[in-house]
mmCIF file with all atom_site columns, C-alpha atoms in Angstrom:
data_model
loop_
_atom_site.group_PDB
_atom_site.id
_atom_site.type_symbol
_atom_site.label_atom_id
_atom_site.label_alt_id
_atom_site.label_comp_id
_atom_site.label_asym_id
_atom_site.label_entity_id
_atom_site.label_seq_id
_atom_site.pdbx_PDB_ins_code
_atom_site.Cartn_x
_atom_site.Cartn_y
_atom_site.Cartn_z
_atom_site.occupancy
_atom_site.B_iso_or_equiv
_atom_site.pdbx_formal_charge
_atom_site.auth_seq_id
_atom_site.auth_comp_id
_atom_site.auth_asym_id
_atom_site.auth_atom_id
_atom_site.pdbx_PDB_model_num
ATOM 1   C CA . GLN A 1 1   ? 215.133 -82.236  2.513   1.00 0.00 ? 457 GLN A CA 1
ATOM 2   C CA . VAL A 1 2   ? 214.951 -82.794  -1.203  1.00 0.00 ? 458 VAL A CA 1
ATOM 3   C CA . ARG A 1 3   ? 212.151 -83.791  -3.430  1.00 0.00 ? 459 ARG A CA 1
ATOM 4   C CA . LEU A 1 4   ? 212.562 -85.408  -6.850  1.00 0.00 ? 460 LEU A CA 1
ATOM 5   C CA . VAL A 1 5   ? 210.136 -85.860  -9.632  1.00 0.00 ? 461 VAL A CA 1
ATOM 6   C CA . GLU A 1 6   ? 210.977 -87.907  -12.698 1.00 0.00 ? 462 GLU A CA 1
ATOM 7   C CA . SER A 1 7   ? 209.261 -87.567  -16.058 1.00 0.00 ? 463 SER A CA 1
ATOM 8   C CA . GLY A 1 8   ? 209.926 -88.610  -19.716 1.00 0.00 ? 464 GLY A CA 1
ATOM 9   C CA . GLY A 1 9   ? 209.611 -92.287  -19.630 1.00 0.00 ? 465 GLY A CA 1
ATOM 10  C CA . GLY A 1 10  ? 207.569 -94.117  -22.315 1.00 0.00 ? 466 GLY A CA 1
ATOM 11  C CA . SER A 1 11  ? 207.485 -96.878  -24.900 1.00 0.00 ? 467 SER A CA 1
ATOM 12  C CA . VAL A 1 12  ? 209.655 -96.747  -27.933 1.00 0.00 ? 468 VAL A CA 1
ATOM 13  C CA . GLN A 1 13  ? 211.051 -99.126  -30.510 1.00 0.00 ? 469 GLN A CA 1
ATOM 14  C CA . ALA A 1 14  ? 214.821 -99.993  -30.473 1.00 0.00 ? 470 ALA A CA 1
ATOM 15  C CA . GLY A 1 15  ? 216.833 -97.375  -31.998 1.00 0.00 ? 471 GLY A CA 1
ATOM 16  C CA . GLY A 1 16  ? 214.560 -94.741  -30.569 1.00 0.00 ? 472 GLY A CA 1
ATOM 17  C CA . SER A 1 17  ? 215.383 -91.855  -28.106 1.00 0.00 ? 473 SER A CA 1
ATOM 18  C CA . LEU A 1 18  ? 213.868 -90.581  -24.904 1.00 0.00 ? 474 LEU A CA 1
ATOM 19  C CA . ARG A 1 19  ? 214.902 -87.815  -22.655 1.00 0.00 ? 475 ARG A CA 1
ATOM 20  C CA . LEU A 1 20  ? 214.202 -88.086  -18.798 1.00 0.00 ? 476 LEU A CA 1
ATOM 21  C CA . SER A 1 21  ? 213.904 -85.278  -16.594 1.00 0.00 ? 477 SER A CA 1
ATOM 22  C CA . CYS A 1 22  ? 214.380 -85.071  -12.733 1.00 0.00 ? 478 CYS A CA 1
ATOM 23  C CA . LEU A 1 23  ? 213.119 -81.938  -11.197 1.00 0.00 ? 479 LEU A CA 1
ATOM 24  C CA . ALA A 1 24  ? 214.718 -81.229  -7.949  1.00 0.00 ? 480 ALA A CA 1
ATOM 25  C CA . SER A 1 25  ? 213.130 -79.016  -5.212  1.00 0.00 ? 481 SER A CA 1
ATOM 26  C CA . GLY A 1 26  ? 213.765 -78.138  -1.575  1.00 0.00 ? 482 GLY A CA 1
ATOM 27  C CA . ASP A 1 27  ? 217.326 -77.774  -0.133  1.00 0.00 ? 483 ASP A CA 1
ATOM 28  C CA . THR A 1 28  ? 219.079 -78.093  -3.575  1.00 0.00 ? 484 THR A CA 1
ATOM 29  C CA . ASN A 1 29  ? 222.235 -76.269  -2.588  1.00 0.00 ? 485 ASN A CA 1
ATOM 30  C CA . ALA A 1 30  ? 223.119 -79.075  -0.366  1.00 0.00 ? 486 ALA A CA 1
ATOM 31  C CA . ILE A 1 31  ? 223.127 -81.599  -3.183  1.00 0.00 ? 487 ILE A CA 1
ATOM 32  C CA . SER A 1 32  ? 226.485 -82.908  -4.032  1.00 0.00 ? 488 SER A CA 1
ATOM 33  C CA . GLY A 1 33  ? 225.626 -85.264  -6.966  1.00 0.00 ? 489 GLY A CA 1
ATOM 34  C CA . MET A 1 34  ? 222.825 -86.963  -8.864  1.00 0.00 ? 490 MET A CA 1
ATOM 35  C CA . GLY A 1 35  ? 222.531 -90.275  -10.405 1.00 0.00 ? 491 GLY A CA 1
ATOM 36  C CA . TRP A 1 36  ? 220.105 -92.178  -12.640 1.00 0.00 ? 492 TRP A CA 1
ATOM 37  C CA . TYR A 1 37  ? 219.496 -95.760  -11.713 1.00 0.00 ? 493 TYR A CA 1
ATOM 38  C CA . ARG A 1 38  ? 217.643 -98.437  -13.547 1.00 0.00 ? 494 ARG A CA 1
ATOM 39  C CA . GLN A 1 39  ? 215.641 -101.356 -12.098 1.00 0.00 ? 495 GLN A CA 1
ATOM 40  C CA . SER A 1 40  ? 215.102 -103.897 -14.841 1.00 0.00 ? 496 SER A CA 1
ATOM 41  C CA . PRO A 1 41  ? 212.769 -106.898 -14.400 1.00 0.00 ? 497 PRO A CA 1
ATOM 42  C CA . GLY A 1 42  ? 214.363 -109.673 -12.331 1.00 0.00 ? 498 GLY A CA 1
ATOM 43  C CA . LYS A 1 43  ? 217.600 -107.508 -11.725 1.00 0.00 ? 499 LYS A CA 1
ATOM 44  C CA . GLN A 1 44  ? 218.786 -105.392 -8.958  1.00 0.00 ? 500 GLN A CA 1
ATOM 45  C CA . ARG A 1 45  ? 218.866 -101.679 -9.267  1.00 0.00 ? 501 ARG A CA 1
ATOM 46  C CA . GLU A 1 46  ? 221.900 -100.318 -11.052 1.00 0.00 ? 502 GLU A CA 1
ATOM 47  C CA . LEU A 1 47  ? 223.662 -97.137  -11.436 1.00 0.00 ? 503 LEU A CA 1
ATOM 48  C CA . VAL A 1 48  ? 223.333 -95.885  -15.069 1.00 0.00 ? 504 VAL A CA 1
ATOM 49  C CA . ALA A 1 49  ? 224.865 -92.473  -14.889 1.00 0.00 ? 505 ALA A CA 1
ATOM 50  C CA . SER A 1 50  ? 225.860 -89.885  -12.414 1.00 0.00 ? 506 SER A CA 1
ATOM 51  C CA . ILE A 1 51  ? 227.059 -86.394  -12.185 1.00 0.00 ? 507 ILE A CA 1
ATOM 52  C CA . THR A 1 52  ? 228.759 -84.776  -9.249  1.00 0.00 ? 508 THR A CA 1
ATOM 53  C CA . ARG A 1 53  ? 229.906 -81.349  -8.218  1.00 0.00 ? 509 ARG A CA 1
ATOM 54  C CA . ARG A 1 54  ? 233.475 -80.551  -8.787  1.00 0.00 ? 510 ARG A CA 1
ATOM 55  C CA . PHE A 1 55  ? 235.105 -77.151  -8.529  1.00 0.00 ? 511 PHE A CA 1
ATOM 56  C CA . SER A 1 56  ? 236.891 -77.660  -11.816 1.00 0.00 ? 512 SER A CA 1
ATOM 57  C CA . GLY A 1 57  ? 233.642 -78.772  -13.531 1.00 0.00 ? 513 GLY A CA 1
ATOM 58  C CA . PRO A 1 58  ? 231.153 -81.464  -13.506 1.00 0.00 ? 514 PRO A CA 1
ATOM 59  C CA . ASN A 1 59  ? 232.404 -85.100  -13.139 1.00 0.00 ? 515 ASN A CA 1
ATOM 60  C CA . THR A 1 60  ? 230.192 -87.704  -14.981 1.00 0.00 ? 516 THR A CA 1
ATOM 61  C CA . TYR A 1 61  ? 230.130 -91.621  -14.923 1.00 0.00 ? 517 TYR A CA 1
ATOM 62  C CA . TYR A 1 62  ? 228.369 -94.032  -17.122 1.00 0.00 ? 518 TYR A CA 1
ATOM 63  C CA . VAL A 1 63  ? 227.988 -97.752  -16.817 1.00 0.00 ? 519 VAL A CA 1
ATOM 64  C CA . ASP A 1 64  ? 229.683 -99.545  -19.712 1.00 0.00 ? 520 ASP A CA 1
ATOM 65  C CA . SER A 1 65  ? 226.412 -100.755 -21.381 1.00 0.00 ? 521 SER A CA 1
ATOM 66  C CA . VAL A 1 66  ? 225.267 -97.105  -21.969 1.00 0.00 ? 522 VAL A CA 1
ATOM 67  C CA . LYS A 1 67  ? 228.543 -95.306  -22.882 1.00 0.00 ? 523 LYS A CA 1
ATOM 68  C CA . GLY A 1 68  ? 228.285 -93.560  -26.228 1.00 0.00 ? 524 GLY A CA 1
ATOM 69  C CA . ARG A 1 69  ? 224.314 -93.627  -26.021 1.00 0.00 ? 525 ARG A CA 1
ATOM 70  C CA . PHE A 1 70  ? 223.350 -91.832  -22.949 1.00 0.00 ? 526 PHE A CA 1
ATOM 71  C CA . THR A 1 71  ? 224.258 -88.272  -21.780 1.00 0.00 ? 527 THR A CA 1
ATOM 72  C CA . ILE A 1 72  ? 223.546 -87.003  -18.364 1.00 0.00 ? 528 ILE A CA 1
ATOM 73  C CA . SER A 1 73  ? 223.365 -83.187  -17.613 1.00 0.00 ? 529 SER A CA 1
ATOM 74  C CA . ARG A 1 74  ? 222.186 -80.761  -15.066 1.00 0.00 ? 530 ARG A CA 1
ATOM 75  C CA . ASP A 1 75  ? 221.392 -77.171  -14.495 1.00 0.00 ? 531 ASP A CA 1
ATOM 76  C CA . ASN A 1 76  ? 222.398 -74.917  -11.578 1.00 0.00 ? 532 ASN A CA 1
ATOM 77  C CA . ALA A 1 77  ? 219.331 -75.923  -9.623  1.00 0.00 ? 533 ALA A CA 1
ATOM 78  C CA . TRP A 1 78  ? 220.310 -79.658  -9.982  1.00 0.00 ? 534 TRP A CA 1
ATOM 79  C CA . ASN A 1 79  ? 217.414 -80.523  -12.479 1.00 0.00 ? 535 ASN A CA 1
ATOM 80  C CA . THR A 1 80  ? 218.971 -83.398  -14.019 1.00 0.00 ? 536 THR A CA 1
ATOM 81  C CA . TYR A 1 81  ? 218.361 -84.886  -17.469 1.00 0.00 ? 537 TYR A CA 1
ATOM 82  C CA . LEU A 1 82  ? 219.248 -88.179  -19.072 1.00 0.00 ? 538 LEU A CA 1
ATOM 83  C CA . GLN A 1 83  ? 219.233 -88.288  -22.979 1.00 0.00 ? 539 GLN A CA 1
ATOM 84  C CA . MET A 1 84  ? 219.022 -91.774  -23.979 1.00 0.00 ? 540 MET A CA 1
ATOM 85  C CA . ASN A 1 85  ? 219.668 -92.564  -27.763 1.00 0.00 ? 541 ASN A CA 1
ATOM 86  C CA . ASN A 1 86  ? 219.833 -95.651  -29.823 1.00 0.00 ? 542 ASN A CA 1
ATOM 87  C CA . LEU A 1 87  ? 217.857 -97.466  -27.155 1.00 0.00 ? 543 LEU A CA 1
ATOM 88  C CA . LYS A 1 88  ? 217.902 -101.144 -26.857 1.00 0.00 ? 544 LYS A CA 1
ATOM 89  C CA . PRO A 1 89  ? 215.378 -103.736 -25.333 1.00 0.00 ? 545 PRO A CA 1
ATOM 90  C CA . GLU A 1 90  ? 217.903 -104.393 -22.532 1.00 0.00 ? 546 GLU A CA 1
ATOM 91  C CA . ASP A 1 91  ? 217.359 -100.671 -21.542 1.00 0.00 ? 547 ASP A CA 1
ATOM 92  C CA . THR A 1 92  ? 214.008 -101.491 -20.325 1.00 0.00 ? 548 THR A CA 1
ATOM 93  C CA . GLY A 1 93  ? 213.231 -100.848 -16.640 1.00 0.00 ? 549 GLY A CA 1
ATOM 94  C CA . VAL A 1 94  ? 212.138 -98.146  -14.228 1.00 0.00 ? 550 VAL A CA 1
ATOM 95  C CA . TYR A 1 95  ? 214.480 -95.277  -13.949 1.00 0.00 ? 551 TYR A CA 1
ATOM 96  C CA . TYR A 1 96  ? 215.009 -93.439  -10.740 1.00 0.00 ? 552 TYR A CA 1
ATOM 97  C CA . CYS A 1 97  ? 217.031 -90.441  -9.935  1.00 0.00 ? 553 CYS A CA 1
ATOM 98  C CA . ASN A 1 98  ? 218.881 -90.014  -6.754  1.00 0.00 ? 554 ASN A CA 1
ATOM 99  C CA . ALA A 1 99  ? 220.250 -87.151  -4.936  1.00 0.00 ? 555 ALA A CA 1
ATOM 100 C CA . ALA A 1 100 ? 223.373 -87.181  -2.782  1.00 0.00 ? 556 ALA A CA 1
ATOM 101 C CA . TYR A 1 101 ? 222.563 -84.969  0.281   1.00 0.00 ? 557 TYR A CA 1
ATOM 102 C CA . TYR A 1 102 ? 225.067 -84.714  3.118   1.00 0.00 ? 558 TYR A CA 1
ATOM 103 C CA . THR A 1 103 ? 225.244 -88.213  4.507   1.00 0.00 ? 559 THR A CA 1
ATOM 104 C CA . THR A 1 104 ? 221.995 -89.304  3.017   1.00 0.00 ? 560 THR A CA 1
ATOM 105 C CA . ASP A 1 105 ? 220.063 -89.558  -0.073  1.00 0.00 ? 561 ASP A CA 1
ATOM 106 C CA . PHE A 1 106 ? 216.786 -89.027  -1.772  1.00 0.00 ? 562 PHE A CA 1
ATOM 107 C CA . TRP A 1 107 ? 214.823 -90.888  -4.384  1.00 0.00 ? 563 TRP A CA 1
ATOM 108 C CA . GLY A 1 108 ? 212.252 -90.138  -6.903  1.00 0.00 ? 564 GLY A CA 1
ATOM 109 C CA . GLN A 1 109 ? 209.050 -92.202  -7.592  1.00 0.00 ? 565 GLN A CA 1
ATOM 110 C CA . GLY A 1 110 ? 210.568 -93.503  -10.919 1.00 0.00 ? 566 GLY A CA 1
ATOM 111 C CA . THR A 1 111 ? 209.468 -93.391  -14.597 1.00 0.00 ? 567 THR A CA 1
ATOM 112 C CA . GLN A 1 112 ? 208.921 -96.582  -16.745 1.00 0.00 ? 568 GLN A CA 1
ATOM 113 C CA . VAL A 1 113 ? 210.952 -96.959  -19.981 1.00 0.00 ? 569 VAL A CA 1
ATOM 114 C CA . THR A 1 114 ? 209.954 -99.818  -22.366 1.00 0.00 ? 570 THR A CA 1
ATOM 115 C CA . VAL A 1 115 ? 212.035 -100.583 -25.331 1.00 0.00 ? 571 VAL A CA 1
ATOM 116 C CA . SER A 1 116 ? 210.491 -102.950 -27.942 1.00 0.00 ? 572 SER A CA 1
ATOM 117 C CA . GLU A 1 117 ? 212.269 -104.880 -30.732 1.00 0.00 ? 573 GLU A CA 1
#
């Protein structure tokens, strides 16, 4: 079992920055990857960024709309972070972290990000 707790959301103006944190506890040694998802009003939840375990080093993914602005990182305990720069109003939504764990996954409770013009 894994427990995830997100923090770091808030309200910022366009062009601002936020750093989201996802603190993982429990059987974190069995986590194979972490992702940040976003649920925007009226839209489906989408994968924004992910980082997975690789013997040759971490492998990262970003959705096109955040490339060059967001950076995902993690530490050895799978605490995972999302640095978000040059935020845009379309980045508004609830951000959830997700942990891939064997054949299942776990979700955090989400943190709200609101970007105004």
